[in-house]
Amino acid sequence: MGIILQLFILCSLCGMVFMEKPQGLQWLLPAFAAACAVADALLWLKRRAGDKKLREQSDALFAEGAPAREGDVAERAEYCFSHLHDAEQVVAEDAEAIKDMRAMAEEFKTRLASVEEEKKKLHNKSERGAMVLHKAHTVCSNLSTEVRDLASLVVEVSKGVESQRASLTDTSRAMEEVSQAAFESSTRVQELSESAQRSSASAATGEREVEGALSSIEKLKDIIVQLKTAMAGLGEKASNIGHVMAVINEVADQTNLLALNAAIEAARAGDAGRGFAVVADEVRKLAEKTMGATKEVEEAVHAIQAETQINVQTVDRAARLSVDGAEQAARAGAFMRDILHAMNETADHLQTIAKSVKEQSEQSVGTSGTMGEIRHISEQTAASMETFIAALLSFQSGMEGLDMTINALVTGDYEQATSDKFVQWTPKLDLHVAMVDRQHRLLVDYINELYTAMAHNRTSEDLQAILRKLRDYTATHFADEEKLFTATAYLGAAEHMKIHRKFVAKLDEVEEQLKSGTATVSMDLLTFLKDWLVQHIMGTDPTYLPYLKKEDFEQDHGR
């Protein structure tokens, strides 16, 4: 095989492998190079062996004492012809070998054409595969976003279900209390109904007693009226006694006057009239005694009249009071009848209420049982929602992992595609500043830890703790890095520090959103962290490297 053909084939393979990078053909270049080297070595060895053999035969043919140099011409010619025949055989063998090598070269050309055709097919497949991967990446990204939105929605629904379950628990507890209260109310209303019935019976008895009292008061009124009439008659009779006593007193006065006249006439008569004088004196004394007694009787009669008048007035007041009492008793009787009627109605209403409350109590018991079933169903629903959320989060994690893998395949980052880490540390990220590289690796580890925690559906508290570690160590790294370049003449120090402050503020904002529940750790956040860190390490940080001293590259101030 010619050197030019080998170079042509080798260049073609180099272009195919390094320019187009078809999958599965990377092995072809070293394999073909090795085959060419082996073929060239074999040809060189074979040619060298043939040349050596020809030289040996030539040397043997014309060596000192060889038949070709001694003897007659015929023998020498025959000997030379035999050696030429041997040489022809060697040349024929070499020609056959060359023919075989040419056949191999033709076969290689045929295979190269086949490989070229295969290369075109693989190139087309690679282009279509890239399009499919890009489409799959787009679909996965959209699906991942939708799943993330669905997960957020399901989390909200789960919160609603949990709130509903808590509300149903409270409602069920309240219904049990209402049922108990209804039962107690039913018992109390029943007791009130029975008490009202007893009160109604007592009121009926009271009504009868009032009717009896009213009858007695009416009788008392009649008696007092009669007493009033009698006292009025007694007053009139007492007045008449006064008139009689006045007549008696007048008679006594006249008798006394007559006795005085009789004494005067007896005194005129002398001794003849002495006996008459004694009689007249006795009559006078009797008249005086009568007048004294009459006066006492008159005083007594006046006292009786005064007392009688008072009694008459008292009886009159008593009569009026008895009349008023009778009227009030009549009204009280009417009121008692109304009260009795109202109490009967109240007893009937309470009986109805007791029946209704009893039915309500029974319904409350049924409702409480239904609420218990609803609460049980709600608890089962909440448990199912938790299982569904876990499955959805697992599916979301798988979708995001698939999206990350497809994205790595699209970009040709096969190391990232086969890695289980979210951020893969590569030599491209090395700044060759010992302290800075070590801290950058730690930041990458924290982002990977956050990704792993999210992929395994760790709790929100765990994710917040990891993010807090990332935030704190980021601030520490920025402080160390700023000490490093602010001690130099680095012109972009102020802008570099401003970028640091913005990133720390962004981490603080994300942390607050996680605490308040308005955000979650998602692929968007992780992608933001990854892109920012990689771009900052590869784009921003190298700007201060020319200003560092040699010892800065070697020393690790270790934190």
Coordinates of C-alpha atoms in Angstrom, one line a residue:
M1 CA 0.0 0.0 0.0
G2 CA 1.4 3.4 -1.0
I3 CA 2.3 6.0 1.6
I4 CA 0.1 8.6 -0.2
L5 CA -2.9 6.4 0.0
Q6 CA -2.3 5.8 3.7
L7 CA -1.9 9.5 4.3
F8 CA -5.2 10.2 2.4
I9 CA -7.1 7.6 4.4
L10 CA -5.6 8.8 7.7
C11 CA -6.4 12.5 7.0
S12 CA -10.0 11.5 6.0
L13 CA -10.5 9.6 9.3
C14 CA -9.0 12.5 11.3
G15 CA -11.4 14.9 9.8
M16 CA -14.3 12.6 10.3
V17 CA -13.4 11.9 14.0
F18 CA -12.3 15.3 15.2
M19 CA -14.5 17.6 13.2
E20 CA -17.8 15.8 13.1
K21 CA -17.3 13.5 16.1
P22 CA -19.7 10.7 15.0
Q23 CA -20.6 8.4 17.9
G24 CA -19.1 4.9 17.8
L25 CA -16.2 5.8 15.3
Q26 CA -13.6 7.2 17.7
W27 CA -11.9 3.8 17.7
L28 CA -11.5 3.9 13.9
L29 CA -8.6 6.3 13.8
P30 CA -6.2 4.5 16.2
A31 CA -7.2 1.1 14.7
F32 CA -6.5 2.2 11.1
A33 CA -3.2 3.9 12.2
A34 CA -2.2 0.7 13.9
A35 CA -3.1 -1.4 10.8
C36 CA -1.1 0.9 8.6
A37 CA 1.9 0.7 10.9
V38 CA 1.7 -3.1 11.0
A39 CA 1.3 -3.4 7.2
D40 CA 4.2 -1.0 6.6
A41 CA 6.3 -2.9 9.0
L42 CA 5.5 -6.2 7.4
L43 CA 6.2 -4.8 3.9
W44 CA 9.5 -3.3 5.1
L45 CA 10.5 -6.5 6.8
K46 CA 9.5 -8.6 3.7
R47 CA 11.2 -6.3 1.3
R48 CA 14.3 -6.3 3.5
A49 CA 14.3 -10.1 3.7
G50 CA 13.9 -10.3 -0.1
D51 CA 16.7 -7.8 -0.6
K52 CA 18.9 -9.7 1.8
K53 CA 18.1 -13.0 0.1
L54 CA 18.9 -11.5 -3.3
R55 CA 22.2 -10.1 -1.9
E56 CA 23.0 -13.5 -0.3
Q57 CA 22.3 -15.3 -3.6
S58 CA 24.3 -12.7 -5.6
D59 CA 27.1 -13.0 -3.2
A60 CA 26.9 -16.8 -3.2
L61 CA 26.8 -16.8 -7.0
F62 CA 29.9 -14.7 -7.5
A63 CA 31.8 -15.6 -4.3
E64 CA 35.3 -16.8 -4.4
G65 CA 35.4 -20.5 -5.4
A66 CA 31.7 -20.5 -6.5
P67 CA 30.8 -22.6 -9.5
A68 CA 29.8 -19.4 -11.4
R69 CA 33.4 -18.2 -11.3
E70 CA 35.1 -21.5 -11.9
G71 CA 34.7 -24.4 -14.4
D72 CA 33.7 -24.3 -18.1
V73 CA 31.2 -21.8 -19.5
A74 CA 28.4 -24.3 -19.8
E75 CA 28.5 -25.3 -16.1
R76 CA 28.8 -21.7 -15.1
A77 CA 25.9 -20.7 -17.3
E78 CA 23.7 -23.6 -16.0
Y79 CA 24.6 -22.6 -12.4
C80 CA 23.7 -19.0 -13.1
F81 CA 20.4 -20.0 -14.8
S82 CA 19.4 -22.1 -11.8
H83 CA 20.1 -19.2 -9.5
L84 CA 18.2 -16.9 -11.8
H85 CA 15.3 -19.3 -11.7
D86 CA 15.4 -19.2 -7.9
A87 CA 15.6 -15.4 -8.0
E88 CA 12.6 -15.4 -10.4
Q89 CA 10.7 -17.5 -7.9
V90 CA 11.6 -15.0 -5.2
V91 CA 10.5 -12.1 -7.4
A92 CA 7.3 -14.0 -8.3
E93 CA 6.6 -14.5 -4.6
D94 CA 7.3 -10.8 -3.9
A95 CA 5.0 -9.9 -6.9
E96 CA 2.3 -12.2 -5.5
A97 CA 2.8 -10.5 -2.1
I98 CA 2.5 -7.1 -3.7
K99 CA -0.6 -8.3 -5.5
D100 CA -2.0 -9.4 -2.3
M101 CA -1.2 -6.1 -0.7
R102 CA -2.8 -4.3 -3.6
A103 CA -5.9 -6.4 -3.1
M104 CA -5.8 -5.5 0.5
A105 CA -5.5 -1.8 -0.5
E106 CA -8.5 -2.2 -2.8
E107 CA -10.4 -3.9 0.0
F108 CA -9.3 -1.0 2.3
K109 CA -10.6 1.5 -0.3
T110 CA -13.9 -0.4 -0.5
R111 CA -14.2 -0.5 3.2
L112 CA -13.2 3.2 3.4
A113 CA -16.0 4.0 0.9
S114 CA -18.4 1.9 3.1
V115 CA -17.1 3.7 6.2
E116 CA -17.6 7.1 4.4
E117 CA -21.2 6.0 3.6
E118 CA -21.7 4.9 7.2
K119 CA -20.2 8.1 8.3
K120 CA -22.8 10.1 6.3
K121 CA -25.6 7.9 7.7
L122 CA -24.3 8.3 11.2
H123 CA -23.9 12.1 10.6
N124 CA -27.5 12.3 9.5
K125 CA -28.6 10.2 12.5
S126 CA -26.5 12.3 14.7
E127 CA -28.2 15.5 13.4
R128 CA -31.6 13.9 13.8
G129 CA -30.6 12.6 17.2
A130 CA -29.5 16.1 18.2
M131 CA -32.8 17.5 17.0
V132 CA -34.7 14.7 18.9
L133 CA -32.6 15.3 22.0
H134 CA -33.3 19.1 21.7
K135 CA -37.0 18.4 21.3
A136 CA -36.9 16.0 24.2
H137 CA -35.0 18.6 26.3
T138 CA -37.7 21.1 25.4
V139 CA -40.5 18.7 26.2
C140 CA -38.8 17.6 29.5
S141 CA -38.3 21.2 30.4
N142 CA -42.0 22.1 29.7
L143 CA -43.2 18.9 31.4
S144 CA -40.9 19.5 34.4
T145 CA -42.3 23.0 34.7
E146 CA -45.9 21.7 34.5
V147 CA -45.1 19.0 37.0
R148 CA -43.6 21.6 39.3
D149 CA -46.7 23.8 38.9
L150 CA -48.8 20.7 39.5
A151 CA -46.8 19.8 42.5
S152 CA -47.3 23.3 43.9
L153 CA -51.0 23.1 43.2
V154 CA -51.2 19.6 44.8
V155 CA -49.3 20.9 47.8
E156 CA -51.9 23.8 48.1
V157 CA -54.7 21.2 47.7
S158 CA -53.0 19.1 50.3
K159 CA -52.9 22.1 52.6
G160 CA -56.6 22.7 51.9
V161 CA -57.4 19.0 52.6
E162 CA -55.4 19.1 55.8
S163 CA -57.2 22.3 56.8
Q164 CA -60.5 20.7 55.8
R165 CA -59.6 17.7 57.9
A166 CA -58.8 19.9 60.8
S167 CA -62.0 21.8 60.3
L168 CA -64.0 18.6 60.0
T169 CA -62.3 17.3 63.2
D170 CA -63.3 20.5 65.0
T171 CA -66.8 20.4 63.4
S172 CA -67.1 16.7 64.4
R173 CA -66.1 17.6 67.9
A174 CA -68.5 20.5 67.9
M175 CA -71.2 18.3 66.6
E176 CA -70.6 15.8 69.4
E177 CA -70.8 18.7 71.8
V178 CA -74.0 19.9 70.1
S179 CA -75.4 16.4 70.3
Q180 CA -74.5 16.2 73.9
A181 CA -75.9 19.7 74.5
A182 CA -79.1 18.7 72.6
F183 CA -79.4 15.6 74.7
E184 CA -79.0 17.6 77.8
S185 CA -81.4 20.3 76.5
S186 CA -83.9 17.5 75.7
T187 CA -83.6 16.2 79.2
R188 CA -83.9 19.7 80.7
V189 CA -86.8 20.6 78.4
Q190 CA -88.5 17.4 79.5
E191 CA -87.9 18.3 83.1
L192 CA -89.2 21.8 82.4
S193 CA -92.3 20.3 80.7
E194 CA -92.9 18.1 83.7
S195 CA -92.3 21.0 86.0
A196 CA -94.7 23.1 83.9
Q197 CA -97.3 20.4 84.2
R198 CA -96.8 20.3 88.0
S199 CA -96.9 24.1 88.0
S200 CA -100.1 24.0 85.9
A201 CA -101.6 21.6 88.5
S202 CA -100.5 23.8 91.3
A203 CA -101.9 26.8 89.5
A204 CA -105.2 25.0 89.1
T205 CA -105.1 24.4 92.8
G206 CA -104.2 28.0 93.4
E207 CA -107.1 29.1 91.2
R208 CA -109.4 27.0 93.2
E209 CA -108.0 28.5 96.4
V210 CA -108.3 32.0 94.9
E211 CA -111.9 31.3 94.0
G212 CA -112.4 30.2 97.6
A213 CA -110.7 33.2 98.9
L214 CA -112.7 35.4 96.6
S215 CA -115.9 33.8 97.9
S216 CA -114.7 34.4 101.5
I217 CA -113.8 38.0 100.6
E218 CA -117.2 38.5 99.1
K219 CA -118.8 37.1 102.3
L220 CA -116.5 39.3 104.4
K221 CA -117.5 42.2 102.3
D222 CA -121.2 41.5 102.9
I223 CA -120.6 41.1 106.6
I224 CA -118.6 44.4 106.8
V225 CA -121.3 46.1 104.8
Q226 CA -123.8 44.8 107.3
L227 CA -121.5 45.9 110.2
K228 CA -121.3 49.3 108.6
T229 CA -125.1 49.5 108.5
A230 CA -125.2 48.3 112.1
M231 CA -122.6 50.8 113.2
A232 CA -124.5 53.5 111.4
G233 CA -127.6 52.5 113.3
L234 CA -125.6 52.4 116.5
G235 CA -124.4 55.9 115.8
E236 CA -127.9 57.1 115.3
K237 CA -129.0 55.4 118.5
A238 CA -126.1 57.0 120.3
S239 CA -127.2 60.3 119.0
N240 CA -130.7 59.5 120.2
I241 CA -129.3 58.7 123.6
G242 CA -127.8 62.1 123.6
H243 CA -131.1 63.6 122.9
V244 CA -132.7 61.5 125.7
M245 CA -129.9 62.6 128.1
A246 CA -130.5 66.2 127.1
V247 CA -134.2 65.7 128.0
I248 CA -133.2 64.1 131.3
N249 CA -130.7 66.8 132.0
E250 CA -133.4 69.4 131.2
V251 CA -135.9 67.6 133.5
A252 CA -133.2 67.5 136.3
D253 CA -132.7 71.3 135.8
Q254 CA -136.4 71.9 136.0
T255 CA -136.6 69.6 139.0
N256 CA -133.8 71.4 140.7
L257 CA -135.5 74.7 139.9
L258 CA -138.7 73.4 141.3
A259 CA -137.0 72.2 144.4
L260 CA -135.4 75.6 144.8
N261 CA -138.8 77.2 144.4
A262 CA -140.3 74.7 146.9
A263 CA -137.6 75.5 149.4
I264 CA -138.3 79.2 149.0
E265 CA -142.0 78.6 149.5
A266 CA -141.4 76.3 152.5
A267 CA -139.2 79.0 154.1
R268 CA -142.1 81.4 153.6
A269 CA -144.5 79.0 155.3
G270 CA -142.3 78.7 158.4
D271 CA -142.8 75.6 160.5
A272 CA -145.7 74.5 158.4
G273 CA -143.5 74.2 155.4
R274 CA -140.5 72.7 157.2
G275 CA -141.4 69.1 156.2
F276 CA -142.1 70.3 152.6
A277 CA -138.7 72.0 152.8
V278 CA -137.0 68.7 153.7
V279 CA -138.8 67.0 150.8
A280 CA -137.8 69.9 148.5
D281 CA -134.2 69.6 149.7
E282 CA -134.2 65.9 149.0
V283 CA -135.8 66.5 145.6
R284 CA -133.1 69.1 145.0
K285 CA -130.4 66.7 146.1
L286 CA -131.9 64.0 143.9
A287 CA -132.0 66.5 141.0
E288 CA -128.5 67.5 141.6
K289 CA -127.4 63.8 141.8
T290 CA -129.4 63.1 138.7
M291 CA -127.8 66.0 136.9
G292 CA -124.3 64.7 138.0
A293 CA -125.2 61.2 136.9
T294 CA -126.7 62.6 133.7
K295 CA -123.5 64.6 133.1
E296 CA -121.4 61.4 133.6
V297 CA -123.8 59.5 131.3
E298 CA -123.6 62.4 128.8
E299 CA -119.8 62.3 128.9
A300 CA -119.9 58.5 128.5
V301 CA -122.5 58.8 125.7
H302 CA -120.3 61.5 124.0
A303 CA -117.3 59.1 124.4
I304 CA -119.4 56.3 123.0
Q305 CA -120.6 58.5 120.2
A306 CA -117.0 59.5 119.4
E307 CA -115.9 55.9 119.5
T308 CA -118.9 54.9 117.5
Q309 CA -118.1 57.6 114.9
I310 CA -114.5 56.3 114.8
N311 CA -115.8 52.7 114.4
V312 CA -118.2 53.8 111.8
Q313 CA -115.4 55.5 109.9
T314 CA -113.2 52.4 110.4
V315 CA -115.9 50.1 109.3
D316 CA -116.6 52.3 106.4
R317 CA -112.9 52.2 105.4
A318 CA -112.9 48.4 106.0
A319 CA -116.0 48.2 103.8
R320 CA -114.3 50.1 101.1
L321 CA -111.1 48.0 101.5
S322 CA -113.2 44.9 101.4
V323 CA -114.8 46.0 98.3
D324 CA -111.4 46.9 96.8
G325 CA -110.1 43.5 98.1
A326 CA -113.0 41.8 96.5
E327 CA -112.4 43.6 93.2
Q328 CA -108.6 42.8 93.5
A329 CA -109.4 39.2 94.4
A330 CA -111.7 39.1 91.3
R331 CA -108.9 40.4 89.2
A332 CA -106.5 38.0 90.9
G333 CA -108.8 35.2 90.1
A334 CA -109.0 36.4 86.5
F335 CA -105.2 36.6 86.4
M336 CA -104.9 33.2 88.0
R337 CA -107.2 31.9 85.3
D338 CA -105.0 33.6 82.6
I339 CA -101.9 32.2 84.3
L340 CA -103.4 28.8 84.4
H341 CA -104.3 29.0 80.8
A342 CA -100.8 30.4 79.9
M343 CA -99.2 27.6 82.0
N344 CA -101.3 25.0 80.2
E345 CA -100.2 26.5 76.9
T346 CA -96.6 26.7 78.1
A347 CA -96.7 23.0 79.2
D348 CA -98.1 22.1 75.8
H349 CA -95.4 24.1 74.1
L350 CA -92.7 22.6 76.3
Q351 CA -94.0 19.2 75.5
T352 CA -93.8 20.0 71.8
I353 CA -90.3 21.5 72.3
A354 CA -89.2 18.5 74.3
K355 CA -90.4 16.3 71.4
S356 CA -88.6 18.5 68.9
V357 CA -85.4 18.6 70.9
K358 CA -85.5 14.9 71.3
E359 CA -85.8 14.5 67.6
Q360 CA -83.0 17.1 67.1
S361 CA -80.9 15.2 69.6
E362 CA -81.4 12.0 67.6
Q363 CA -80.6 13.9 64.4
S364 CA -77.5 15.4 66.0
V365 CA -76.4 11.9 66.9
G366 CA -76.9 10.8 63.3
T367 CA -75.2 13.9 62.0
S368 CA -72.3 13.3 64.4
G369 CA -71.9 9.8 63.1
T370 CA -72.0 11.1 59.5
M371 CA -69.4 13.8 60.4
G372 CA -67.3 11.0 61.9
E373 CA -67.5 9.1 58.6
I374 CA -66.7 12.3 56.6
R375 CA -63.8 13.0 58.9
H376 CA -62.5 9.4 58.4
I377 CA -62.9 9.8 54.6
S378 CA -61.1 13.2 54.9
E379 CA -58.2 11.6 56.8
Q380 CA -58.0 8.9 54.2
T381 CA -58.0 11.6 51.5
A382 CA -55.3 13.5 53.3
A383 CA -53.2 10.3 53.6
S384 CA -53.7 9.6 49.9
M385 CA -52.8 13.1 49.0
E386 CA -49.5 12.7 51.0
T387 CA -48.8 9.5 49.1
F388 CA -49.7 11.3 45.8
I389 CA -47.5 14.2 46.7
A390 CA -44.6 11.9 47.5
A391 CA -45.1 10.1 44.1
L392 CA -45.5 13.4 42.3
L393 CA -42.3 14.8 43.9
S394 CA -40.5 11.6 43.0
F395 CA -41.8 11.9 39.4
Q396 CA -40.8 15.6 39.4
S397 CA -37.3 14.7 40.6
G398 CA -37.0 12.0 37.9
M399 CA -38.2 14.4 35.2
E400 CA -35.7 17.1 36.3
G401 CA -32.9 14.5 36.4
L402 CA -33.9 13.3 32.9
D403 CA -34.1 16.9 31.7
M404 CA -30.6 17.5 33.1
T405 CA -29.3 14.4 31.4
I406 CA -30.8 15.3 28.1
N407 CA -29.5 18.8 28.4
A408 CA -26.0 17.4 29.0
L409 CA -26.4 15.2 25.9
V410 CA -27.5 18.2 23.8
T411 CA -24.5 20.2 24.9
G412 CA -22.1 17.3 24.5
D413 CA -21.3 17.3 28.2
Y414 CA -21.2 13.5 28.5
E415 CA -19.4 13.5 31.8
Q416 CA -22.2 15.5 33.3
A417 CA -24.8 13.2 31.6
T418 CA -23.3 10.1 33.3
S419 CA -22.7 11.7 36.6
D420 CA -25.1 11.7 39.6
K421 CA -24.0 15.1 40.6
F422 CA -25.8 18.3 39.6
V423 CA -22.6 20.3 39.2
Q424 CA -19.5 18.4 38.0
W425 CA -16.2 19.9 38.9
T426 CA -13.9 20.1 35.9
P427 CA -10.4 21.3 35.3
K428 CA -11.9 24.3 33.5
L429 CA -13.1 25.6 36.9
D430 CA -9.6 25.6 38.4
L431 CA -8.1 29.0 39.0
H432 CA -4.9 27.4 40.4
V433 CA -5.3 29.5 43.5
A434 CA -5.3 26.9 46.3
M435 CA -7.6 28.7 48.8
V436 CA -10.1 29.9 46.2
D437 CA -10.2 26.5 44.4
R438 CA -10.8 24.7 47.7
Q439 CA -13.6 27.0 48.6
H440 CA -15.1 26.8 45.1
R441 CA -15.2 23.0 45.4
L442 CA -17.0 23.3 48.7
L443 CA -19.6 25.6 47.2
V444 CA -20.1 23.1 44.4
D445 CA -20.5 20.4 47.1
Y446 CA -23.2 22.4 48.9
I447 CA -25.2 22.9 45.6
N448 CA -24.9 19.2 44.9
E449 CA -26.1 18.5 48.5
L450 CA -29.1 20.7 48.0
Y451 CA -29.9 18.9 44.7
T452 CA -29.6 15.5 46.3
A453 CA -31.9 16.6 49.2
M454 CA -34.4 17.9 46.7
A455 CA -34.2 14.8 44.6
H456 CA -34.9 12.6 47.7
N457 CA -37.8 14.8 48.8
R458 CA -36.2 15.9 52.0
T459 CA -38.3 18.2 54.3
S460 CA -38.4 21.9 53.9
E461 CA -36.5 22.4 57.1
D462 CA -33.6 20.3 55.8
L463 CA -33.5 22.2 52.5
Q464 CA -33.5 25.5 54.4
A465 CA -30.7 24.3 56.6
I466 CA -28.6 23.3 53.5
L467 CA -29.4 26.6 51.8
R468 CA -28.4 28.5 55.0
K469 CA -25.0 26.6 55.0
L470 CA -24.5 27.5 51.3
R471 CA -25.4 31.2 52.0
D472 CA -23.1 31.4 55.1
Y473 CA -20.2 29.7 53.3
T474 CA -20.7 31.9 50.2
A475 CA -20.4 35.0 52.4
T476 CA -17.2 33.6 54.0
H477 CA -15.7 32.7 50.6
F478 CA -16.5 36.2 49.3
A479 CA -14.9 37.8 52.3
D480 CA -11.7 35.7 51.9
E481 CA -11.6 36.4 48.2
E482 CA -12.1 40.1 48.7
K483 CA -9.3 40.2 51.2
L484 CA -7.2 38.5 48.5
F485 CA -7.8 40.9 45.7
T486 CA -8.3 44.2 47.6
A487 CA -4.7 44.0 48.7
T488 CA -3.7 44.3 45.1
A489 CA -4.1 46.9 42.4
Y490 CA -7.1 45.1 41.0
L491 CA -9.1 47.7 39.1
G492 CA -12.4 45.8 39.1
A493 CA -12.5 45.3 42.9
A494 CA -15.5 47.5 43.5
E495 CA -17.6 46.0 40.8
H496 CA -16.6 42.5 41.8
M497 CA -17.6 43.2 45.4
K498 CA -20.9 44.6 44.2
I499 CA -21.6 41.3 42.3
H500 CA -20.9 39.4 45.5
R501 CA -23.3 41.6 47.5
K502 CA -26.1 41.1 45.0
F503 CA -25.7 37.3 45.0
V504 CA -25.7 37.1 48.9
A505 CA -28.9 39.3 48.9
K506 CA -30.5 36.9 46.4
L507 CA -29.7 34.0 48.6
D508 CA -31.2 35.9 51.6
E509 CA -34.3 36.6 49.5
V510 CA -34.7 32.9 48.5
E511 CA -34.3 31.9 52.1
E512 CA -37.0 34.2 53.3
Q513 CA -39.3 32.9 50.5
L514 CA -38.7 29.4 51.7
K515 CA -39.4 30.2 55.3
S516 CA -42.7 32.0 54.3
G517 CA -43.7 29.1 52.0
T518 CA -44.0 31.4 48.9
A519 CA -41.2 29.4 47.1
T520 CA -39.7 25.9 47.1
V521 CA -36.3 24.5 46.1
S522 CA -36.7 23.7 42.4
M523 CA -34.6 23.0 39.4
D524 CA -34.9 26.7 38.4
L525 CA -33.2 27.7 41.7
L526 CA -30.5 25.0 41.3
T527 CA -29.9 25.9 37.7
F528 CA -29.6 29.6 38.7
L529 CA -27.1 28.7 41.4
K530 CA -25.1 26.4 39.1
D531 CA -25.0 28.9 36.2
W532 CA -24.1 31.8 38.4
L533 CA -21.3 30.0 40.1
V534 CA -19.9 28.5 36.9
Q535 CA -20.1 31.8 35.0
H536 CA -18.6 33.7 38.0
I537 CA -15.7 31.3 38.4
M538 CA -15.0 31.1 34.7
G539 CA -15.9 34.7 33.7
T540 CA -15.5 37.1 36.7
D541 CA -12.9 35.6 39.0
P542 CA -10.1 35.2 36.4
T543 CA -10.1 39.0 36.0
Y544 CA -8.2 39.5 39.3
L545 CA -5.7 36.6 38.7
P546 CA -3.1 38.8 36.9
Y547 CA -2.9 41.1 40.0
L548 CA -2.1 38.3 42.5
K549 CA 1.4 37.6 43.8
K550 CA 3.1 34.3 43.2
E551 CA 2.7 33.2 46.8
D552 CA -1.1 33.8 46.6
F553 CA -1.4 31.0 44.1
E554 CA 0.5 28.6 46.4
Q555 CA -0.8 29.5 49.9
D556 CA -4.1 28.2 51.3
H557 CA -5.2 30.4 54.1
G558 CA -7.5 27.5 55.0
R559 CA -11.0 27.8 56.4

